[in-house]
C-alpha positions as a Python dict, from the first residue, in 0.01 Angstrom:
ca = {
    (1, 'M'): (0, 0, 0),
    (2, 'R'): (-146, -268, 208),
    (3, 'I'): (190, -355, 337),
    (4, 'A'): (263, -6, 469),
    (5, 'F'): (-111, 7, 598),
    (6, 'V'): (-51, -338, 786),
    (7, 'A'): (312, -212, 935),
    (8, 'R'): (124, 140, 1044),
    (9, 'A'): (-139, -72, 1222),
    (10, 'W'): (93, -301, 1371),
    (11, 'I'): (329, -40, 1512),
    (12, 'T'): (58, 189, 1661),
    (13, 'R'): (-125, -137, 1821),
    (14, 'A'): (270, -237, 1969),
    (15, 'N'): (320, 100, 2103),
    (16, 'A'): (-52, 101, 2286),
    (17, 'L'): (75, -228, 2434),
    (18, 'F'): (427, -132, 2529),
    (19, 'R'): (316, 215, 2626),
    (20, 'G'): (215, 115, 2973),
    (21, 'R'): (547, -50, 3043),
    (22, 'G'): (732, 298, 2983),
    (23, 'Y'): (844, 221, 2616),
    (24, 'T'): (760, 221, 2255),
    (25, 'A'): (756, -29, 1998),
    (26, 'A'): (1051, 152, 1841),
    (27, 'Q'): (1286, 148, 2176),
    (28, 'R'): (1178, -224, 2214),
    (29, 'A'): (1346, -272, 1859),
    (30, 'H'): (1721, -197, 1941),
    (31, 'L'): (1665, -452, 2249),
    (32, 'Y'): (1576, -693, 2041),
    (33, 'V'): (1806, -703, 1789),
    (34, 'L'): (2106, -651, 2052),
    (35, 'A'): (1963, -970, 2241),
    (36, 'S'): (2130, -1189, 1939),
    (37, 'K'): (2466, -1009, 1905),
    (38, 'T'): (2589, -1107, 2263),
    (39, 'K'): (2918, -911, 2254),
    (40, 'G'): (2706, -598, 2128),
    (41, 'L'): (2707, -361, 1812),
    (42, 'T'): (2854, -42, 1734),
    (43, 'Q'): (2600, 257, 1676),
    (44, 'S'): (2623, 263, 1266),
    (45, 'E'): (2602, -126, 1283),
    (46, 'L'): (2290, -108, 1488),
    (47, 'A'): (2129, 191, 1285),
    (48, 'A'): (2182, -3, 985),
    (49, 'I'): (2020, -328, 1094),
    (50, 'L'): (1719, -109, 1227),
    (51, 'R'): (1745, 108, 885),
    (52, 'I'): (1700, 445, 1083),
    (53, 'S'): (1945, 740, 1105),
    (54, 'E'): (2247, 744, 1381),
    (55, 'A'): (2107, 1052, 1527),
    (56, 'S'): (1765, 837, 1582),
    (57, 'L'): (1926, 584, 1728),
    (58, 'S'): (2123, 789, 1951),
    (59, 'R'): (1870, 946, 2145),
    (60, 'R'): (1723, 580, 2166),
    (61, 'I'): (2039, 424, 2333),
    (62, 'K'): (2083, 760, 2537),
    (63, 'L'): (1735, 678, 2718),
    (64, 'S'): (1858, 317, 2733),
    (65, 'I'): (2150, 368, 2869),
    (66, 'E'): (1985, 562, 3178),
    (67, 'E'): (1729, 321, 3234),
    (68, 'G'): (2033, 98, 3276),
    (69, 'L'): (1865, -145, 2982),
    (70, 'V'): (2205, -111, 2757),
    (71, 'S'): (2556, -7, 2820),
    (72, 'R'): (2821, 156, 2601),
    (73, 'H'): (3157, 30, 2575),
    (74, 'P'): (3480, 196, 2390),
    (75, 'L'): (3575, -43, 2114),
    (76, 'S'): (3920, -152, 2126),
    (77, 'G'): (4151, -22, 1826),
    (78, 'D'): (3879, 228, 1760),
    (79, 'G'): (3866, 539, 1994),
    (80, 'R'): (3567, 745, 1800),
    (81, 'A'): (3338, 384, 1826),
    (82, 'N'): (3160, 236, 2091),
    (83, 'L'): (3013, -126, 2142),
    (84, 'I'): (2607, -86, 2264),
    (85, 'R'): (2547, -368, 2475),
    (86, 'L'): (2216, -540, 2635),
    (87, 'E'): (2234, -550, 2992),
    (88, 'P'): (2038, -798, 3219),
    (89, 'K'): (1770, -522, 3308),
    (90, 'G'): (1711, -463, 2919),
    (91, 'L'): (1717, -839, 2884),
    (92, 'D'): (1432, -898, 3161),
    (93, 'A'): (1228, -570, 2972),
    (94, 'L'): (1252, -746, 2639),
    (95, 'N'): (1130, -1080, 2810),
    (96, 'A'): (806, -899, 2977),
    (97, 'S'): (761, -741, 2655),
    (98, 'D'): (789, -1075, 2460),
    (99, 'R'): (520, -1259, 2682),
    (100, 'V'): (295, -916, 2584),
    (101, 'A'): (381, -960, 2255),
    (102, 'R'): (334, -1328, 2222),
    (103, 'E'): (-19, -1287, 2378),
    (104, 'D'): (-111, -1040, 2115),
    (105, 'R'): (-5, -1212, 1827),
    (106, 'T'): (-207, -1548, 1954),
    (107, 'R'): (-517, -1328, 1964),
    (108, 'L'): (-426, -1155, 1597),
    (109, 'L'): (-316, -1423, 1433),
    (110, 'A'): (-575, -1757, 1503),
    (111, 'G'): (-687, -1893, 1237),
    (112, 'V'): (-387, -1854, 1039),
    (113, 'T'): (-159, -2176, 986),
    (114, 'D'): (223, -2238, 1039),
    (115, 'E'): (241, -2271, 664),
    (116, 'E'): (72, -1981, 605),
    (117, 'L'): (312, -1747, 868),
    (118, 'A'): (619, -1896, 698),
    (119, 'I'): (545, -1836, 371),
    (120, 'T'): (481, -1458, 546),
    (121, 'A'): (784, -1413, 679),
    (122, 'K'): (976, -1574, 408),
    (123, 'V'): (792, -1265, 152),
    (124, 'L'): (868, -1019, 371),
    (125, 'K'): (1188, -1115, 439),
    (126, 'L'): (1247, -1129, 34),
    (127, 'L'): (1114, -764, 45),
    (128, 'M'): (1324, -659, 307),
    (129, 'D'): (1615, -772, 131),
    (130, 'R'): (1518, -610, -197),
    (131, 'V'): (1436, -248, -95),
    (132, 'P'): (1742, -53, -85),
    (133, 'Q'): (1823, 112, 250),
    (134, 'T'): (1796, 451, 92),
    (135, 'P'): (1559, 529, -204),
    (136, 'E'): (1681, 538, -528),
    (137, 'R'): (1673, 891, -715),
    (138, 'P'): (1435, 844, -1025),
    (139, 'D'): (1648, 1107, -1215),
    (140, 'A'): (2005, 914, -1097),
}
């Protein structure tokens, strides 16, 4: 439960930090992923990485397109799929939010060593990799 409580508190804090900039931590998440995928991702690929439904992501993408943060491009060879790409305005927004997040992390993680952070990151990645994307049914 501690991980769930910390995650909820961290997200609530991030949302408060970013609210004044016109977006939430959830709206920032897809920009963060797209920044590392310069060729773009399909909506289903992006939803899988973020572990959210395509319907939830669709609303976020629609808003981001309207704001000029991302763009949608037809995927050659598949008329049904589109590539979602980060636009320069989205990268600027992400960089601005990263500065705010970095300052906040510095305050929150004061006194935590690099080694402790590395171990924490390793454990969280291990848990993320081991937790199934969809809950397993106990009766299955």
